[in-house]
Amino acid sequence: GAGVSQSPRYKVAKRGQDVALRCDPISGHVSLFWYQQALGQGPEFLTYFQNEAQLDKSGLPSDRFFAERPEGSVSTLKIQRTQQEDSAVYLCASGVGGSGNTIYFGEGSWLTVV
Amino acid sequence: GQNIDQPTEMTATEGAIVQINCTYQTSGFNGLFWYQQHAGEAPTFLSYNVLDGLEEKGRFSSFLSRSKGYSYLLLKELQMKDSASYLCAVKGAGNMLTFGGGTRLMVKP
């Protein structure tokens, strides 16, 4: 597609439920990033893929968070046993790779845990 | 580690000029980015600086001083639609961007 596509756009989960958030990057983009953005804050880095390899997962807040990109294209961020503090917008971004190139964001998945 | 600071909020008048500052301390530097984010929408790319100096792009300009760890975004001829959050982000030694908390700009008539 023309841009980064994320689904679902909105998700309400009951505390303890598992959720899966999907990201379709721009076609041909090598780099893929997941960020978490709380209301009124800047995005916080979660994890980074180059093709199918997860090169950095230092930002994942706990072992309840898991991300994969098995074929180097679509990525899924999974959150197990959701907690209220997981409520945030989850942004996916992709880029062509290389140190100077910009990354392009999707509109995010808004997660509310009740 | 990375530390990026920018003002939380600014207010300016339609037609005026506003400068949003950003200071950073990072381990490694591969460029500084500015993004615009309207409420409920994705951040959109505005500018990229990797060398010192001013980059001009229409009504928006961005400046970088690597020795001072400092950048600013200059918005000229402000329009109401410029009301948004402006995010300063640094690409460090790795390939990911580290963002500041964002500056919420309100443009008044």
PDB file of C-alpha atoms in Angstrom:
ATOM      1  CA  GLY A   1       0.000   0.000   0.000  1.00  0.00           C
ATOM      2  CA  ALA A   2       0.909   3.666  -0.113  1.00  0.00           C
ATOM      3  CA  GLY A   3       1.591   4.040   3.601  1.00  0.00           C
ATOM      4  CA  VAL A   4       2.081   2.086   6.806  1.00  0.00           C
ATOM      5  CA  SER A   5      -1.145   0.353   7.715  1.00  0.00           C
ATOM      6  CA  GLN A   6      -2.052  -0.746  11.234  1.00  0.00           C
ATOM      7  CA  SER A   7      -4.939  -2.769  12.593  1.00  0.00           C
ATOM      8  CA  PRO A   8      -7.030  -2.665  14.604  1.00  0.00           C
ATOM      9  CA  ARG A   9      -7.241   1.109  14.867  1.00  0.00           C
ATOM     10  CA  TYR A  10      -9.016   0.832  18.194  1.00  0.00           C
ATOM     11  CA  LYS A  11      -9.034  -2.033  20.681  1.00  0.00           C
ATOM     12  CA  VAL A  12     -10.664  -2.284  24.081  1.00  0.00           C
ATOM     13  CA  ALA A  13      -9.379  -5.235  26.090  1.00  0.00           C
ATOM     14  CA  LYS A  14     -10.342  -6.528  29.486  1.00  0.00           C
ATOM     15  CA  ARG A  15      -7.501  -6.740  31.951  1.00  0.00           C
ATOM     16  CA  GLY A  16      -5.797 -10.105  31.591  1.00  0.00           C
ATOM     17  CA  GLN A  17      -6.783 -10.540  27.944  1.00  0.00           C
ATOM     18  CA  ASP A  18      -4.190 -11.117  25.214  1.00  0.00           C
ATOM     19  CA  VAL A  19      -4.079  -8.711  22.243  1.00  0.00           C
ATOM     20  CA  ALA A  20      -2.352  -8.779  18.869  1.00  0.00           C
ATOM     21  CA  LEU A  21      -1.624  -5.638  16.881  1.00  0.00           C
ATOM     22  CA  ARG A  22      -0.731  -5.839  13.215  1.00  0.00           C
ATOM     23  CA  CYS A  23       1.513  -3.632  11.094  1.00  0.00           C
ATOM     24  CA  ASP A  24       1.775  -3.643   7.303  1.00  0.00           C
ATOM     25  CA  PRO A  25       4.852  -1.573   6.394  1.00  0.00           C
ATOM     26  CA  ILE A  26       5.451   0.294   3.161  1.00  0.00           C
ATOM     27  CA  SER A  27       6.326  -2.238   0.466  1.00  0.00           C
ATOM     28  CA  GLY A  28      10.063  -2.876   0.231  1.00  0.00           C
ATOM     29  CA  HIS A  29      10.933  -1.199   3.510  1.00  0.00           C
ATOM     30  CA  VAL A  30      13.648  -3.113   5.326  1.00  0.00           C
ATOM     31  CA  SER A  31      13.405  -1.456   8.737  1.00  0.00           C
ATOM     32  CA  LEU A  32      10.370  -1.747  10.986  1.00  0.00           C
ATOM     33  CA  PHE A  33       9.913  -0.158  14.398  1.00  0.00           C
ATOM     34  CA  TRP A  34       7.308  -0.353  17.144  1.00  0.00           C
ATOM     35  CA  TYR A  35       6.764   2.588  19.479  1.00  0.00           C
ATOM     36  CA  GLN A  36       4.423   3.133  22.424  1.00  0.00           C
ATOM     37  CA  GLN A  37       2.923   6.590  22.927  1.00  0.00           C
ATOM     38  CA  ALA A  38       1.061   7.598  26.071  1.00  0.00           C
ATOM     39  CA  LEU A  39      -1.302  10.575  25.980  1.00  0.00           C
ATOM     40  CA  GLY A  40       0.604  13.861  25.813  1.00  0.00           C
ATOM     41  CA  GLN A  41       4.003  12.153  25.573  1.00  0.00           C
ATOM     42  CA  GLY A  42       6.469  11.472  22.803  1.00  0.00           C
ATOM     43  CA  PRO A  43       6.736   7.985  21.304  1.00  0.00           C
ATOM     44  CA  GLU A  44       8.862   5.511  23.302  1.00  0.00           C
ATOM     45  CA  PHE A  45      10.878   2.908  21.417  1.00  0.00           C
ATOM     46  CA  LEU A  46       9.851  -0.723  21.883  1.00  0.00           C
ATOM     47  CA  THR A  47      11.600  -2.835  19.268  1.00  0.00           C
ATOM     48  CA  TYR A  48      13.282  -2.808  15.843  1.00  0.00           C
ATOM     49  CA  PHE A  49      13.454  -5.263  12.958  1.00  0.00           C
ATOM     50  CA  GLN A  50      15.690  -5.340   9.945  1.00  0.00           C
ATOM     51  CA  ASN A  51      13.932  -7.672   7.536  1.00  0.00           C
ATOM     52  CA  GLU A  52      12.906 -10.662   9.697  1.00  0.00           C
ATOM     53  CA  ALA A  53      15.664 -10.189  12.281  1.00  0.00           C
ATOM     54  CA  GLN A  54      14.742  -8.505  15.541  1.00  0.00           C
ATOM     55  CA  LEU A  55      17.886  -6.454  16.144  1.00  0.00           C
ATOM     56  CA  ASP A  56      16.812  -4.523  19.223  1.00  0.00           C
ATOM     57  CA  LYS A  57      14.085  -5.319  21.742  1.00  0.00           C
ATOM     58  CA  SER A  58      15.500  -3.305  24.597  1.00  0.00           C
ATOM     59  CA  GLY A  59      12.395  -1.106  24.839  1.00  0.00           C
ATOM     60  CA  LEU A  60       9.876  -3.890  25.462  1.00  0.00           C
ATOM     61  CA  PRO A  61       8.611  -3.120  28.985  1.00  0.00           C
ATOM     62  CA  SER A  62       8.138  -6.681  30.160  1.00  0.00           C
ATOM     63  CA  ASP A  63       8.149 -10.297  29.024  1.00  0.00           C
ATOM     64  CA  ARG A  64       4.400  -9.914  28.363  1.00  0.00           C
ATOM     65  CA  PHE A  65       5.342  -8.034  25.189  1.00  0.00           C
ATOM     66  CA  PHE A  66       6.441  -9.984  22.143  1.00  0.00           C
ATOM     67  CA  ALA A  67       6.969  -8.908  18.524  1.00  0.00           C
ATOM     68  CA  GLU A  68       7.625 -10.866  15.365  1.00  0.00           C
ATOM     69  CA  ARG A  69       8.133 -10.301  11.658  1.00  0.00           C
ATOM     70  CA  PRO A  70       8.539 -13.835  10.322  1.00  0.00           C
ATOM     71  CA  GLU A  71       8.747 -13.093   6.597  1.00  0.00           C
ATOM     72  CA  GLY A  72      10.348  -9.681   6.780  1.00  0.00           C
ATOM     73  CA  SER A  73       7.174  -7.802   5.892  1.00  0.00           C
ATOM     74  CA  VAL A  74       4.092  -7.774   8.150  1.00  0.00           C
ATOM     75  CA  SER A  75       4.796  -7.536  11.864  1.00  0.00           C
ATOM     76  CA  THR A  76       2.686  -8.387  14.900  1.00  0.00           C
ATOM     77  CA  LEU A  77       3.052  -6.961  18.394  1.00  0.00           C
ATOM     78  CA  LYS A  78       1.504  -9.246  20.982  1.00  0.00           C
ATOM     79  CA  ILE A  79       0.705  -8.255  24.541  1.00  0.00           C
ATOM     80  CA  GLN A  80      -0.173 -11.053  26.933  1.00  0.00           C
ATOM     81  CA  ARG A  81      -2.259 -10.662  30.098  1.00  0.00           C
ATOM     82  CA  THR A  82      -2.871  -6.951  29.447  1.00  0.00           C
ATOM     83  CA  GLN A  83      -2.685  -4.511  32.346  1.00  0.00           C
ATOM     84  CA  GLN A  84      -4.173  -1.035  32.639  1.00  0.00           C
ATOM     85  CA  GLU A  85      -0.738   0.549  32.269  1.00  0.00           C
ATOM     86  CA  ASP A  86      -0.548  -0.971  28.774  1.00  0.00           C
ATOM     87  CA  SER A  87      -3.221   1.506  27.623  1.00  0.00           C
ATOM     88  CA  ALA A  88      -1.526   3.644  24.965  1.00  0.00           C
ATOM     89  CA  VAL A  89      -1.221   4.163  21.233  1.00  0.00           C
ATOM     90  CA  TYR A  90       1.067   1.628  19.581  1.00  0.00           C
ATOM     91  CA  LEU A  91       2.774   3.143  16.554  1.00  0.00           C
ATOM     92  CA  CYS A  92       4.486   1.190  13.824  1.00  0.00           C
ATOM     93  CA  ALA A  93       7.009   2.830  11.499  1.00  0.00           C
ATOM     94  CA  SER A  94       9.006   1.605   8.530  1.00  0.00           C
ATOM     95  CA  GLY A  95      11.981   2.825   6.555  1.00  0.00           C
ATOM     96  CA  VAL A  96      14.252   1.894   3.690  1.00  0.00           C
ATOM     97  CA  GLY A  97      17.137   1.432   6.121  1.00  0.00           C
ATOM     98  CA  GLY A  98      20.450   3.224   6.354  1.00  0.00           C
ATOM     99  CA  SER A  99      21.561   5.685   8.970  1.00  0.00           C
ATOM    100  CA  GLY A 100      20.224   8.856   7.395  1.00  0.00           C
ATOM    101  CA  ASN A 101      16.889   7.776   6.102  1.00  0.00           C
ATOM    102  CA  THR A 102      13.652   8.839   7.676  1.00  0.00           C
ATOM    103  CA  ILE A 103      10.978   6.505   8.961  1.00  0.00           C
ATOM    104  CA  TYR A 104       7.279   6.747   8.197  1.00  0.00           C
ATOM    105  CA  PHE A 105       4.593   6.122  10.781  1.00  0.00           C
ATOM    106  CA  GLY A 106       1.238   4.433  10.642  1.00  0.00           C
ATOM    107  CA  GLU A 107      -1.761   5.972  12.390  1.00  0.00           C
ATOM    108  CA  GLY A 108      -1.388   3.672  15.348  1.00  0.00           C
ATOM    109  CA  SER A 109      -3.466   1.169  17.256  1.00  0.00           C
ATOM    110  CA  TRP A 110      -5.235   2.734  20.234  1.00  0.00           C
ATOM    111  CA  LEU A 111      -5.360   0.199  23.056  1.00  0.00           C
ATOM    112  CA  THR A 112      -7.532   0.744  26.117  1.00  0.00           C
ATOM    113  CA  VAL A 113      -7.377  -1.846  28.887  1.00  0.00           C
ATOM    114  CA  VAL A 114     -10.382  -1.805  31.223  1.00  0.00           C
TER     115      VAL A 114
ATOM    116  CA  GLY B   1      21.793   6.826  27.085  1.00  0.00           C
ATOM    117  CA  GLN B   2      19.711   9.412  25.301  1.00  0.00           C
ATOM    118  CA  ASN B   3      18.197  12.573  26.733  1.00  0.00           C
ATOM    119  CA  ILE B   4      16.115  14.945  24.613  1.00  0.00           C
ATOM    120  CA  ASP B   5      14.491  18.100  25.973  1.00  0.00           C
ATOM    121  CA  GLN B   6      11.946  20.419  24.396  1.00  0.00           C
ATOM    122  CA  PRO B   7       9.349  22.778  25.855  1.00  0.00           C
ATOM    123  CA  THR B   8       6.027  21.179  26.701  1.00  0.00           C
ATOM    124  CA  GLU B   9       3.773  23.897  25.288  1.00  0.00           C
ATOM    125  CA  MET B  10       3.994  27.085  23.242  1.00  0.00           C
ATOM    126  CA  THR B  11       1.413  29.583  22.043  1.00  0.00           C
ATOM    127  CA  ALA B  12       1.752  31.885  19.043  1.00  0.00           C
ATOM    128  CA  THR B  13      -0.416  34.128  16.890  1.00  0.00           C
ATOM    129  CA  GLU B  14      -1.552  33.441  13.347  1.00  0.00           C
ATOM    130  CA  GLY B  15       0.856  35.012  10.841  1.00  0.00           C
ATOM    131  CA  ALA B  16       3.717  35.196  13.326  1.00  0.00           C
ATOM    132  CA  ILE B  17       7.002  33.247  13.565  1.00  0.00           C
ATOM    133  CA  VAL B  18       7.709  30.665  16.261  1.00  0.00           C
ATOM    134  CA  GLN B  19      10.911  28.827  17.177  1.00  0.00           C
ATOM    135  CA  ILE B  20      10.762  25.470  18.958  1.00  0.00           C
ATOM    136  CA  ASN B  21      14.035  24.481  20.621  1.00  0.00           C
ATOM    137  CA  CYS B  22      15.415  21.022  21.268  1.00  0.00           C
ATOM    138  CA  THR B  23      18.518  20.043  23.216  1.00  0.00           C
ATOM    139  CA  TYR B  24      19.924  16.552  23.253  1.00  0.00           C
ATOM    140  CA  GLN B  25      22.569  14.348  24.817  1.00  0.00           C
ATOM    141  CA  THR B  26      23.058  11.076  22.997  1.00  0.00           C
ATOM    142  CA  SER B  27      25.560   8.285  22.638  1.00  0.00           C
ATOM    143  CA  GLY B  28      26.342   8.462  18.942  1.00  0.00           C
ATOM    144  CA  PHE B  29      24.658  10.755  16.444  1.00  0.00           C
ATOM    145  CA  ASN B  30      23.278   9.903  13.020  1.00  0.00           C
ATOM    146  CA  GLY B  31      20.924  12.802  12.523  1.00  0.00           C
ATOM    147  CA  LEU B  32      18.129  14.840  14.060  1.00  0.00           C
ATOM    148  CA  PHE B  33      14.549  14.699  12.846  1.00  0.00           C
ATOM    149  CA  TRP B  34      11.474  16.849  13.381  1.00  0.00           C
ATOM    150  CA  TYR B  35       7.984  15.398  13.094  1.00  0.00           C
ATOM    151  CA  GLN B  36       4.560  17.045  13.263  1.00  0.00           C
ATOM    152  CA  GLN B  37       1.712  15.202  14.962  1.00  0.00           C
ATOM    153  CA  HIS B  38      -1.900  16.351  14.953  1.00  0.00           C
ATOM    154  CA  ALA B  39      -4.069  14.972  17.741  1.00  0.00           C
ATOM    155  CA  GLY B  40      -5.108  11.407  17.007  1.00  0.00           C
ATOM    156  CA  GLU B  41      -2.951  11.134  13.910  1.00  0.00           C
ATOM    157  CA  ALA B  42       0.410   9.646  12.928  1.00  0.00           C
ATOM    158  CA  PRO B  43       3.606  11.684  13.254  1.00  0.00           C
ATOM    159  CA  THR B  44       4.556  13.055   9.831  1.00  0.00           C
ATOM    160  CA  PHE B  45       8.113  13.822   8.773  1.00  0.00           C
ATOM    161  CA  LEU B  46       9.105  17.495   8.554  1.00  0.00           C
ATOM    162  CA  SER B  47      12.886  17.721   8.399  1.00  0.00           C
ATOM    163  CA  TYR B  48      16.222  15.989   8.821  1.00  0.00           C
ATOM    164  CA  ASN B  49      19.582  17.534   9.798  1.00  0.00           C
ATOM    165  CA  VAL B  50      22.868  15.679  10.055  1.00  0.00           C
ATOM    166  CA  LEU B  51      25.313  18.533   9.387  1.00  0.00           C
ATOM    167  CA  ASP B  52      25.477  21.867  11.187  1.00  0.00           C
ATOM    168  CA  GLY B  53      23.452  24.667   9.734  1.00  0.00           C
ATOM    169  CA  LEU B  54      20.015  25.614   8.547  1.00  0.00           C
ATOM    170  CA  GLU B  55      17.765  23.546   6.278  1.00  0.00           C
ATOM    171  CA  GLU B  56      14.881  25.483   4.763  1.00  0.00           C
ATOM    172  CA  LYS B  57      11.748  23.902   3.368  1.00  0.00           C
ATOM    173  CA  GLY B  58       8.983  26.356   2.582  1.00  0.00           C
ATOM    174  CA  ARG B  59       7.542  27.884   5.756  1.00  0.00           C
ATOM    175  CA  PHE B  60       9.505  25.458   7.923  1.00  0.00           C
ATOM    176  CA  SER B  61      13.261  25.587   8.663  1.00  0.00           C
ATOM    177  CA  SER B  62      15.381  23.452  10.956  1.00  0.00           C
ATOM    178  CA  PHE B  63      18.767  24.290  12.446  1.00  0.00           C
ATOM    179  CA  LEU B  64      21.402  22.030  13.993  1.00  0.00           C
ATOM    180  CA  SER B  65      24.515  22.636  16.075  1.00  0.00           C
ATOM    181  CA  ARG B  66      26.164  19.319  16.858  1.00  0.00           C
ATOM    182  CA  SER B  67      28.805  20.832  19.163  1.00  0.00           C
ATOM    183  CA  LYS B  68      26.062  22.375  21.320  1.00  0.00           C
ATOM    184  CA  GLY B  69      23.652  19.441  21.109  1.00  0.00           C
ATOM    185  CA  TYR B  70      20.995  21.883  19.949  1.00  0.00           C
ATOM    186  CA  SER B  71      18.389  22.174  17.254  1.00  0.00           C
ATOM    187  CA  TYR B  72      15.426  24.375  16.540  1.00  0.00           C
ATOM    188  CA  LEU B  73      12.411  24.240  14.259  1.00  0.00           C
ATOM    189  CA  LEU B  74      11.302  27.595  12.868  1.00  0.00           C
ATOM    190  CA  LEU B  75       7.773  28.025  11.590  1.00  0.00           C
ATOM    191  CA  LYS B  76       6.988  31.185   9.618  1.00  0.00           C
ATOM    192  CA  GLU B  77       3.658  32.758   8.606  1.00  0.00           C
ATOM    193  CA  LEU B  78       1.832  30.606  11.115  1.00  0.00           C
ATOM    194  CA  GLN B  79      -1.513  29.188  10.120  1.00  0.00           C
ATOM    195  CA  MET B  80      -4.243  27.779  12.335  1.00  0.00           C
ATOM    196  CA  LYS B  81      -3.590  24.315  10.869  1.00  0.00           C
ATOM    197  CA  ASP B  82      -0.059  24.451  12.330  1.00  0.00           C
ATOM    198  CA  SER B  83      -1.568  23.811  15.767  1.00  0.00           C
ATOM    199  CA  ALA B  84      -0.097  20.400  16.574  1.00  0.00           C
ATOM    200  CA  SER B  85       2.626  18.671  18.566  1.00  0.00           C
ATOM    201  CA  TYR B  86       6.169  18.953  17.222  1.00  0.00           C
ATOM    202  CA  LEU B  87       8.463  16.053  18.022  1.00  0.00           C
ATOM    203  CA  CYS B  88      12.257  16.289  18.072  1.00  0.00           C
ATOM    204  CA  ALA B  89      13.980  12.935  17.559  1.00  0.00           C
ATOM    205  CA  VAL B  90      17.608  11.841  17.398  1.00  0.00           C
ATOM    206  CA  LYS B  91      19.010   8.817  15.647  1.00  0.00           C
ATOM    207  CA  GLY B  92      21.868   7.544  17.775  1.00  0.00           C
ATOM    208  CA  ALA B  93      24.381   4.781  17.305  1.00  0.00           C
ATOM    209  CA  GLY B  94      21.647   2.255  16.569  1.00  0.00           C
ATOM    210  CA  ASN B  95      19.076   2.708  13.837  1.00  0.00           C
ATOM    211  CA  MET B  96      16.127   3.746  15.928  1.00  0.00           C
ATOM    212  CA  LEU B  97      14.880   7.251  16.725  1.00  0.00           C
ATOM    213  CA  THR B  98      14.693   8.498  20.290  1.00  0.00           C
ATOM    214  CA  PHE B  99      11.972  11.121  20.727  1.00  0.00           C
ATOM    215  CA  GLY B 100      11.570  14.040  23.061  1.00  0.00           C
ATOM    216  CA  GLY B 101       8.261  14.540  24.828  1.00  0.00           C
ATOM    217  CA  GLY B 102       6.951  16.829  22.099  1.00  0.00           C
ATOM    218  CA  THR B 103       6.019  20.509  22.083  1.00  0.00           C
ATOM    219  CA  ARG B 104       2.318  21.273  21.812  1.00  0.00           C
ATOM    220  CA  LEU B 105       1.908  24.425  19.721  1.00  0.00           C
ATOM    221  CA  MET B 106      -1.334  26.374  19.871  1.00  0.00           C
ATOM    222  CA  VAL B 107      -1.872  28.984  17.156  1.00  0.00           C
ATOM    223  CA  LYS B 108      -4.378  31.688  18.094  1.00  0.00           C
ATOM    224  CA  PRO B 109      -6.235  33.994  15.678  1.00  0.00           C
TER     225      PRO B 109
END
